[in-house]
Coordinates of C-alpha atoms and ligand atoms in Angstrom, one line a residue:
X1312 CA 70.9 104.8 149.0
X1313 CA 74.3 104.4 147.6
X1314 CA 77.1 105.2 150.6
X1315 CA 81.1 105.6 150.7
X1316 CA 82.9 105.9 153.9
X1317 CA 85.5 108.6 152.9
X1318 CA 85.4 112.0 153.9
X1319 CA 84.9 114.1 150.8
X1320 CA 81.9 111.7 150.2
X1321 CA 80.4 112.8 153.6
X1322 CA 81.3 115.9 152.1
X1323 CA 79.8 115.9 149.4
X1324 CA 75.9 114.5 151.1
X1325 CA 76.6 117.3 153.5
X1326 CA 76.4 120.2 150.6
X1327 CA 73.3 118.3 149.0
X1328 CA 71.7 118.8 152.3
X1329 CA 69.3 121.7 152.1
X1330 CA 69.3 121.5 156.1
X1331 CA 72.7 121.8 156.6
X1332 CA 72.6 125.8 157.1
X1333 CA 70.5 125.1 160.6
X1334 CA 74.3 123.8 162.3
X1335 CA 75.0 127.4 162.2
X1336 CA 71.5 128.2 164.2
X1337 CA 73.0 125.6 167.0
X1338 CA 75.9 125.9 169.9
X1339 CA 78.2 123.6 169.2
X1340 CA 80.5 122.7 172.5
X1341 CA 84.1 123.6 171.7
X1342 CA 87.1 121.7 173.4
X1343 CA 90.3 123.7 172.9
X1344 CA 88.9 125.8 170.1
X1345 CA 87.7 122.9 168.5
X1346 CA 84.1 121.6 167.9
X1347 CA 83.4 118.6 169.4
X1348 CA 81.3 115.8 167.7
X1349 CA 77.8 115.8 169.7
X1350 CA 75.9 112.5 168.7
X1351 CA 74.2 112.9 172.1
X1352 CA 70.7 114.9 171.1
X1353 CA 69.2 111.9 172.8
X1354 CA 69.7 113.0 176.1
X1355 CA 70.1 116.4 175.9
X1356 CA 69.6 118.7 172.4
X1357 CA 72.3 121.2 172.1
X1358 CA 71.4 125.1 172.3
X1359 CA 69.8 127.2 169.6
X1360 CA 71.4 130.7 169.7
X1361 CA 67.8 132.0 169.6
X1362 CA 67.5 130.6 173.1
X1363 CA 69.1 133.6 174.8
X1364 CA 67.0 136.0 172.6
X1365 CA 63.8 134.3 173.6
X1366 CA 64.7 133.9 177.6
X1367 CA 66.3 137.6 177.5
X1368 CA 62.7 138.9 176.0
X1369 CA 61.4 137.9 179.0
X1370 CA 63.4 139.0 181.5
X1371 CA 63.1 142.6 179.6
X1372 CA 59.4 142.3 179.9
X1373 CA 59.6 141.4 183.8
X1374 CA 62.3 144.3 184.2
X1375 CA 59.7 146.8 182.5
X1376 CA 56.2 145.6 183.0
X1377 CA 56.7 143.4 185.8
X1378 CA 53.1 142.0 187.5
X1379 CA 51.7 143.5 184.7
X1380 CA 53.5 141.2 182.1
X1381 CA 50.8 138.7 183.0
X1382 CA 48.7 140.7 180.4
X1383 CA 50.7 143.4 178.6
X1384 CA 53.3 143.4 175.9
X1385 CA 53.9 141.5 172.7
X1386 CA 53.0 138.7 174.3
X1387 CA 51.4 138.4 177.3
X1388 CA 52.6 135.5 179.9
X1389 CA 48.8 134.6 180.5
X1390 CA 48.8 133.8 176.5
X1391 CA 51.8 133.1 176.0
X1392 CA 51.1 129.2 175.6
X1393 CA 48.6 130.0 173.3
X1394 CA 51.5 130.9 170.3
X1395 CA 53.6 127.4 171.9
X1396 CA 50.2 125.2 171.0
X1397 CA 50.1 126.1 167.5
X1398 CA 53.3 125.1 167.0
X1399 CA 53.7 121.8 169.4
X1400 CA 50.5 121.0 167.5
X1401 CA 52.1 119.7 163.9
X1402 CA 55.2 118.1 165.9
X1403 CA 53.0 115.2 167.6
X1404 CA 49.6 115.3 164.8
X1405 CA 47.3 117.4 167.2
X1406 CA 45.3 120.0 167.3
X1407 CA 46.7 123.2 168.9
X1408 CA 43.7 122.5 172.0
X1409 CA 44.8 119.1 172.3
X1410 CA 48.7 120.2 173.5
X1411 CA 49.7 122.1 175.9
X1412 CA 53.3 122.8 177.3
X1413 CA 53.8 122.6 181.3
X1414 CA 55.5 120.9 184.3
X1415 CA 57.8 117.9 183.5
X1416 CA 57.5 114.5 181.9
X1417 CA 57.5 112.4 184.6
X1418 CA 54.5 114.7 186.9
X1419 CA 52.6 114.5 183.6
X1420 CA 52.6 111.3 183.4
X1421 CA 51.1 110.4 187.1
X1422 CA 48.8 113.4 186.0
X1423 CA 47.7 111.5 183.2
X1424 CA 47.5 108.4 185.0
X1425 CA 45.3 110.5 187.3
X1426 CA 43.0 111.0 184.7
X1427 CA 43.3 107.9 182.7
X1428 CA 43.8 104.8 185.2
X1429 CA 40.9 104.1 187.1
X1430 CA 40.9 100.1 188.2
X1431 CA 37.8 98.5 188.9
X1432 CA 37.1 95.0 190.2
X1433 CA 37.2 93.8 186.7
X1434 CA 39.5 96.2 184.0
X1435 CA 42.7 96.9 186.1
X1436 CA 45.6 95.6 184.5
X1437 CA 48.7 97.9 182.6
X1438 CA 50.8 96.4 179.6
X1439 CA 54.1 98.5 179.1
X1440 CA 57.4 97.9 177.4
X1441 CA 59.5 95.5 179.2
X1442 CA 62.9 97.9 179.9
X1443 CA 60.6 101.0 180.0
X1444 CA 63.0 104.1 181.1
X1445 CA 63.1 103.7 185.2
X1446 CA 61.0 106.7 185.9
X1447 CA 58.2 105.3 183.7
X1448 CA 58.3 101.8 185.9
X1449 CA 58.5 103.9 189.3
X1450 CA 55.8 105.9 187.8
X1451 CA 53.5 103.0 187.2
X1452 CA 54.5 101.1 190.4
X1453 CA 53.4 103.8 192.3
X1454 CA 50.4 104.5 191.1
X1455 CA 49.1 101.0 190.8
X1456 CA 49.9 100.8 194.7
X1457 CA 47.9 104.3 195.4
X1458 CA 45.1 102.3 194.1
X1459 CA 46.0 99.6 196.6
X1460 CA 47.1 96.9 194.5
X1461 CA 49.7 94.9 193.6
X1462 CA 51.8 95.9 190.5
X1463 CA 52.8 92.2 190.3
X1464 CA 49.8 91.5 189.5
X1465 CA 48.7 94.6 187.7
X1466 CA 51.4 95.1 185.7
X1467 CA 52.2 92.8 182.1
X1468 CA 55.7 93.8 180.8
X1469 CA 56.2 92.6 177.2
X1470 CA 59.7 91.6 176.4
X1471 CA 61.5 90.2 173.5
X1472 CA 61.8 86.5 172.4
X1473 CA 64.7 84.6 173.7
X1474 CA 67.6 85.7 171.4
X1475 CA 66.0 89.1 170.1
X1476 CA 66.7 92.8 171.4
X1477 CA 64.1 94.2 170.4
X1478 CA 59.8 93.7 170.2
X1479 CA 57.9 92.0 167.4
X1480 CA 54.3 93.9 167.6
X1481 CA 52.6 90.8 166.9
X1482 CA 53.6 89.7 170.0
X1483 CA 52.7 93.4 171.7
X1484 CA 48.9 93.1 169.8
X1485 CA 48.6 88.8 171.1
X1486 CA 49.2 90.0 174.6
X1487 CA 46.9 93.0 174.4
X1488 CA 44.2 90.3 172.9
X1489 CA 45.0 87.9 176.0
X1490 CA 44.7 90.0 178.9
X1491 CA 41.7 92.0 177.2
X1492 CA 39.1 91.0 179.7
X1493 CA 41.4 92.9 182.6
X1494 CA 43.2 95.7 180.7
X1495 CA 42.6 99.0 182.0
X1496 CA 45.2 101.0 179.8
X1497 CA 48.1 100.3 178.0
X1498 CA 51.3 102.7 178.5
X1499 CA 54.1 102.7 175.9
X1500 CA 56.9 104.4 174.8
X1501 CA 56.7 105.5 171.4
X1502 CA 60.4 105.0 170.9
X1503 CA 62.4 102.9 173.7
X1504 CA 65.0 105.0 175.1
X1505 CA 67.8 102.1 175.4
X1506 CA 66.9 99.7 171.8
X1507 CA 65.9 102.9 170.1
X1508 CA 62.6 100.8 168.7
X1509 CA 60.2 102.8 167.4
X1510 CA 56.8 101.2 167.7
X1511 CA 53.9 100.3 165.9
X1512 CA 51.5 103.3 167.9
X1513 CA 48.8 103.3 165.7
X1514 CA 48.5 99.4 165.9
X1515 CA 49.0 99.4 169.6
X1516 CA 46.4 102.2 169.8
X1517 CA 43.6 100.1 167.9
X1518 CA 44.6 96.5 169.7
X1519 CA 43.9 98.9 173.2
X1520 CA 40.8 100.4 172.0
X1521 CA 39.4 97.2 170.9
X1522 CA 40.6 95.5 174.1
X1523 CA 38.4 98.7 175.8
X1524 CA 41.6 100.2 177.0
X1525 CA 42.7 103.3 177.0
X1526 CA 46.4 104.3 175.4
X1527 CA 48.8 106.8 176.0
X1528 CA 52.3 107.2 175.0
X1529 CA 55.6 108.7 176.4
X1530 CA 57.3 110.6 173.3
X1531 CA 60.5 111.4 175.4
X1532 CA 62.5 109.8 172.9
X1533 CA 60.2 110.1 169.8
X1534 CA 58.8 113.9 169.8
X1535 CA 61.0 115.8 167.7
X1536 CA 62.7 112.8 166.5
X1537 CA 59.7 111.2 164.1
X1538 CA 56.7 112.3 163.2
X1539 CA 53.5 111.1 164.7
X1540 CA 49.7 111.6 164.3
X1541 CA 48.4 111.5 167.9
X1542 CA 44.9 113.0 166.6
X1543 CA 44.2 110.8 164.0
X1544 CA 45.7 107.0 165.7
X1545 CA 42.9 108.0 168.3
X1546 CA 45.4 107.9 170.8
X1547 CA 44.0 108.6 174.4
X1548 CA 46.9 110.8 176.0
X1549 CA 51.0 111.0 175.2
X1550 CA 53.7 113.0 177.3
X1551 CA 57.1 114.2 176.4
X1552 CA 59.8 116.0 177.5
X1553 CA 61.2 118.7 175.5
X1554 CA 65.0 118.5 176.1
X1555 CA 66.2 115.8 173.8
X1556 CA 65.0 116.1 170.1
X1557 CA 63.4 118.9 171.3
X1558 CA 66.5 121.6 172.4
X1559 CA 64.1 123.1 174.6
X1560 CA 67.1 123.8 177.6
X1561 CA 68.2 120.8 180.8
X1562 CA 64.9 119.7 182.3
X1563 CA 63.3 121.9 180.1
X1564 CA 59.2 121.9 179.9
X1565 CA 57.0 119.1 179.1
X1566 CA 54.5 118.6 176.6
X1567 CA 51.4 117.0 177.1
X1568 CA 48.3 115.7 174.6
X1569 CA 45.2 114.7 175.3
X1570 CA 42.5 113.5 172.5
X1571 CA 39.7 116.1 171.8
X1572 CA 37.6 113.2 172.6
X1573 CA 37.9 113.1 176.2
X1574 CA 37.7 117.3 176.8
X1575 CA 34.0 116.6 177.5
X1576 CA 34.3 114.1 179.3
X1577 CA 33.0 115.2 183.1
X1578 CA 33.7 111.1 184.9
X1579 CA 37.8 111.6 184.2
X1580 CA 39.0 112.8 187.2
X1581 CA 42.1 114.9 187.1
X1582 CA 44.1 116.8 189.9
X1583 CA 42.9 120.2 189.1
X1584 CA 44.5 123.8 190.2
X1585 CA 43.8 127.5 189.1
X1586 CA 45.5 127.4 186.0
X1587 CA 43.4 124.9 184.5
X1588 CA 40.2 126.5 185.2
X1589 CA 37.9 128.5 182.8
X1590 CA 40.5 131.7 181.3
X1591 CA 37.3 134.0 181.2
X1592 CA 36.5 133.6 184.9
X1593 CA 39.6 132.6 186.4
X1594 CA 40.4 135.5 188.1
X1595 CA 37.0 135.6 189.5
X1596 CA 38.6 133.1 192.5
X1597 CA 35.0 131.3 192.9
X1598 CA 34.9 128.3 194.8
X1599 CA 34.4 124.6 192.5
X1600 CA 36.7 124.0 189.6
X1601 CA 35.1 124.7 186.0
X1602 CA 37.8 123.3 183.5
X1603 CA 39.2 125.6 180.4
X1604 CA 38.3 123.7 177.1
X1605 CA 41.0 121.3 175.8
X1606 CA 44.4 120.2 177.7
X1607 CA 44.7 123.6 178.7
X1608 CA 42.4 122.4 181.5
X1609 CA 45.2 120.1 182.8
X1610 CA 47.1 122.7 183.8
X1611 CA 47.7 123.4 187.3
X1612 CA 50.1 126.2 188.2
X1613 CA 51.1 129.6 186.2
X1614 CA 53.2 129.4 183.5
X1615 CA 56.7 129.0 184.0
X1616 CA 57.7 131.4 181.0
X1617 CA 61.2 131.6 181.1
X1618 CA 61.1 127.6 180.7
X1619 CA 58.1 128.2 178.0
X1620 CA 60.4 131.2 176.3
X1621 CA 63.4 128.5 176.1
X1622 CA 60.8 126.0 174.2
X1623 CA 59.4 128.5 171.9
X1624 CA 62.9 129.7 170.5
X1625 CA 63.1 125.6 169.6
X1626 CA 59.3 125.3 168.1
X1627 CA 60.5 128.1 166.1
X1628 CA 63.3 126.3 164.7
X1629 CA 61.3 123.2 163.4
X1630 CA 58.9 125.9 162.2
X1631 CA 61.7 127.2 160.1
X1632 CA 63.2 123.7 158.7
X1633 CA 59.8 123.4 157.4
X1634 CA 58.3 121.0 160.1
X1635 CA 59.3 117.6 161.6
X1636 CA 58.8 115.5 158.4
X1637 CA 61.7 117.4 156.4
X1638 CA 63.4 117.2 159.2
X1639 CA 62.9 113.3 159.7
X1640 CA 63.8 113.0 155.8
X1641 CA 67.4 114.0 156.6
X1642 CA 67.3 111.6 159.6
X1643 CA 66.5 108.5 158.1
X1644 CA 69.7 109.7 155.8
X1645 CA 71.9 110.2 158.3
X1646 CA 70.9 107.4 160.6
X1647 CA 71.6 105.0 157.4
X1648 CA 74.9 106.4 157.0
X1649 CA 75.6 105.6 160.2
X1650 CA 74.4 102.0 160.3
X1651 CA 76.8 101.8 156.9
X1652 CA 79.4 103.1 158.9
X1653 CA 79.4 100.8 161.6
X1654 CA 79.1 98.0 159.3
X1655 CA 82.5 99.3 157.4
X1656 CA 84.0 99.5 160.8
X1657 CA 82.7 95.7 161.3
X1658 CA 84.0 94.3 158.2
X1659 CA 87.5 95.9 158.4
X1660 CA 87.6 94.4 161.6
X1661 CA 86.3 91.0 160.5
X1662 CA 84.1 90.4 162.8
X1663 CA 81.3 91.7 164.3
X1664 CA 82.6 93.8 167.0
X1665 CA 79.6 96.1 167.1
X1666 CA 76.5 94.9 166.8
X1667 CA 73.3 97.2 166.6
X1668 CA 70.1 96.1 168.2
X1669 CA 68.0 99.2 166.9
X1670 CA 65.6 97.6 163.9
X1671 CA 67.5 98.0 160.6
X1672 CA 63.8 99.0 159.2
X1673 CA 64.5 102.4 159.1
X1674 CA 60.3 102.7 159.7
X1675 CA 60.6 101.1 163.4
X1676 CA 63.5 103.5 164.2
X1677 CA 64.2 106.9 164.9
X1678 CA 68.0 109.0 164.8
X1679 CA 69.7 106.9 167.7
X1680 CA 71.4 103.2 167.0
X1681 CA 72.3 101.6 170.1
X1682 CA 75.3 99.2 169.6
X1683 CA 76.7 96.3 171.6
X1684 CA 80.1 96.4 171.4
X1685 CA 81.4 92.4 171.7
X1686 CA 84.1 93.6 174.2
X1687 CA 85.8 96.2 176.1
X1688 CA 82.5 98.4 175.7
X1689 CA 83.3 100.9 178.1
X1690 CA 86.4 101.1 177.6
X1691 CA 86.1 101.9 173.8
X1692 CA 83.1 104.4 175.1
X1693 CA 85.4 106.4 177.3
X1694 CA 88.3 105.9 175.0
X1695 CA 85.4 108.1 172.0
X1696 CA 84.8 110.8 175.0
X1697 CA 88.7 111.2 175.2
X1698 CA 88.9 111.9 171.3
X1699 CA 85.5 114.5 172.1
X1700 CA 83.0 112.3 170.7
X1701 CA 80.2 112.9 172.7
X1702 CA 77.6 109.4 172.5
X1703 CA 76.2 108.0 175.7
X1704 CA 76.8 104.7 177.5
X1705 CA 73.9 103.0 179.3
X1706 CA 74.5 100.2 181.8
X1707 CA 74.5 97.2 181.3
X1708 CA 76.0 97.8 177.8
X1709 CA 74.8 100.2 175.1
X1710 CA 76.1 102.7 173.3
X1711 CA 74.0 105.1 172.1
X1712 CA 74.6 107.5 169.2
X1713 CA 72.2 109.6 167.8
X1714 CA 73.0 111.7 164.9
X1715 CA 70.3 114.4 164.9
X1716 CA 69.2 116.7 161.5
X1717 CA 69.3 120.2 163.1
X1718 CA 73.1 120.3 163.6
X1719 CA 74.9 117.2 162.7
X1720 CA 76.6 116.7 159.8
X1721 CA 77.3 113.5 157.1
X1722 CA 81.3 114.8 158.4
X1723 CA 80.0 114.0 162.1
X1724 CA 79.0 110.4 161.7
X1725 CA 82.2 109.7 159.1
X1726 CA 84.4 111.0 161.7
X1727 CA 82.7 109.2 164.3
X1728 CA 83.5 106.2 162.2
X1729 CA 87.2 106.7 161.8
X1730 CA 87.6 107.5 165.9
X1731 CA 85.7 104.1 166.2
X1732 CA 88.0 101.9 164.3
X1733 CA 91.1 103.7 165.9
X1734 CA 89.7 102.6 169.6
X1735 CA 88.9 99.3 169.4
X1736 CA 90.9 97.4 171.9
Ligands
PLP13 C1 64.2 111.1 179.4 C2 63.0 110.2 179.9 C3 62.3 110.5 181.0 C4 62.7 111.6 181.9 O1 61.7 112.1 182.7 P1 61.8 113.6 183.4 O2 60.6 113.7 184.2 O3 61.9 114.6 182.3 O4 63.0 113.6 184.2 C5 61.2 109.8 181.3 N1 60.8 108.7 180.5 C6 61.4 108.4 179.4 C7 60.9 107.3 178.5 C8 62.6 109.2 179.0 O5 63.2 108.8 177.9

């Protein structure tokens, strides 16, 4: 695509953009009146002005049904995840029975491991990312030593060649190959929270299967960012959060899938509790857990609906922009524009003084760049926050800036560019 880095050109991309009316759906933060520019919807998605609609719904129906919300009103709380599957569903490539929305990331993941990482003499070892997000190694580290063994020798982190940021999947499907005799599952990001790398899953997925592994994914950074067919890659289990891409509210509710293929599956053990047991005789209280169908039987406590009613008033949104891969069209727009960008601020500069370690394939990225800056990072970080140009800085030194569909504009990321080249120092 052909690019300019003036401001009625921006302009101009930004009135051809048959998303640019869902801004006006969003909260933008003001400063003195004044929008701010938000590149930030990697860490936390701004607010849909539906949110308050949905949450206040709720609080109606507690006010005036109370208890018996649980099973009166429009929507009834015990159902109310019932409407959310359907529309997590198209967002990750899943059935509606093989999502379900509850607790947060992280307990989803040791859930999943729960269910999914059982060591034996011979298949116990765990390929992951090098540089997975912290919670994802503490996650891992734990549970490999509530199995009583020793993550250093459990645990194969794959990291980049000397001189590279980011991972080469032929290196990610040799190492499967090589430790195939011992692997007991593989756990990957779909997109690295700090390189922005958007992996091969589907490859991955097949390398583990044939290495008789199981797979699973953590879509914090990728679920509402890309689109993704969890069904159809054959992919064991994947967990996300729903406050990033998703604009689902600050630790909002997690998302979990699990493949059709393992509902009948009575050897997985899982960590069950009264939520997940059979909706037709759950209020029967018997003793011995009998699972509900689908991930719906991975649920454990009652729904947390204000959290739920927050996630909905999102879900509804990509419903509306006509579903992730629209969405994604835009981004693979935007996100070029700003790689353009940055290489305009580069070349004025003659040098270069930012250098981005995200793939340039736009196929093995999703909206964020992260960018090295050759010096001063910080400094030129917290000199962008000054102007109220909202990206995030992640030790030891990246810059991450993620323009994202729903509200930001081809005006954001030439602006962004402009502030840039004023606060090099
Ligand atoms: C954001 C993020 C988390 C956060 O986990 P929470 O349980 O929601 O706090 C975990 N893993 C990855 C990869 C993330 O990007």
């Amino acid at each position: 695509m052909h690019f300019e880095n003036n401001l009625a050109f921006a302009h101009a991309l930004d009135q051809a953009d048959p998303l640019n009316k869902f801004r006006n759906d969003f909260l933008i933060p003001k400063i003195d009146g004044k929008e701010i520019i938000y590149l930030c919807g990697n860490s936390l998605g701004l607010q849909p002005k539906n949110t308050r609609l949905f949450i206040n719904e709720q609080l109606d129906n507690w006010e005036n049904l109370a208890v018996e919300g649980w099973f009166e009103g429009d929507s009834p709380w015990m159902f109310y995840h019932k409407e959310m599957q359907k529309l997590m569903a198209p967002l990750v490539g899943a059935l509606p029975s093989e999502v379900v929305p509850m607790n947060n990331l992280s307990v989803n993941l040791h859930l999943m491991m729960v269910s999914f990482y059982r060591p034996d003499q011979k298949k116990f070892k765990i390929i992951m990312e090098g540089g997975a997000f912290p919670s994802d190694q503490y996650i891992v580290e734990s549970q490999v030593r509530f199995h009583g063994l020793n993550p250093d020798k459990v645990i194969i982190e794959i990291n980049p060649r000397m001189g590279e940021e980011t991972l080469r999947t032929e290196d990610i499907l040799a190492s499967i190959e090589e430790h195939s005799n011992e692997l007991a599952l593989i756990m990957f990001a779909g997109i690295n929270y700090y390189t922005g790398q958007f992996f091969d899953m589907k490859s991955i997925t097949e390398a583990g299967h044939k290495a008789g592994a199981y797979v699973g994914f953590d879509l914090a950074h990728a679920a509402g960012n890309v689109p993704m067919s969890l069904h159809d890659w054959n992919v064991d289990f994947a967990c996300w959060c729903t406050y990033k891409y998703m604009n689902s509210s600050p630790g909002g509710i997690s998302g979990v899938f699990i493949h059709e293929k393992h509902f009948e599956n009575n050897e997985l053990n899982r960590f069950a509790g009264w939520w997940g047991y059979d909706e037709k005789t759950r209020f029967k209280m018997a003793k011995g857990f009998i699972p509900q169908a689908g991930a719906e039987g991975w649920q454990l406590s009652c729904s947390p609906v204000l959290m739920m009613a927050a996630h909905k008033a999102s879900l509804v949104l990509f419903e509306e922009a006509g579903g992730i891969e629209n969405l994604r069209q835009k981004s693979i727009n935007l996100t070029a524009y700003l790689e353009f960008i940055l290489h305009e601020v580069n070349k004025k500069a003659g040098s270069e003084l930012f250098k981005i370690i995200t793939p340039s394939n736009y196929k093995e990225r999703g909206a964020q760049l992260s960018i090295i800056a050759a010096k001063n990072g910080k400094q030129i970080f917290d000199k962008l926050v000054n102007q109220n140009i909202i990206g995030d800085w992640r030790e030891p030194n990246v810059i991450r800036i993620s323009p994202v569909p729903f509200y930001n504009t081809f005006e954001d990321v030439y602006k962004f560019g402009s502030v840039l080249e004023n606060s090099i120092i």
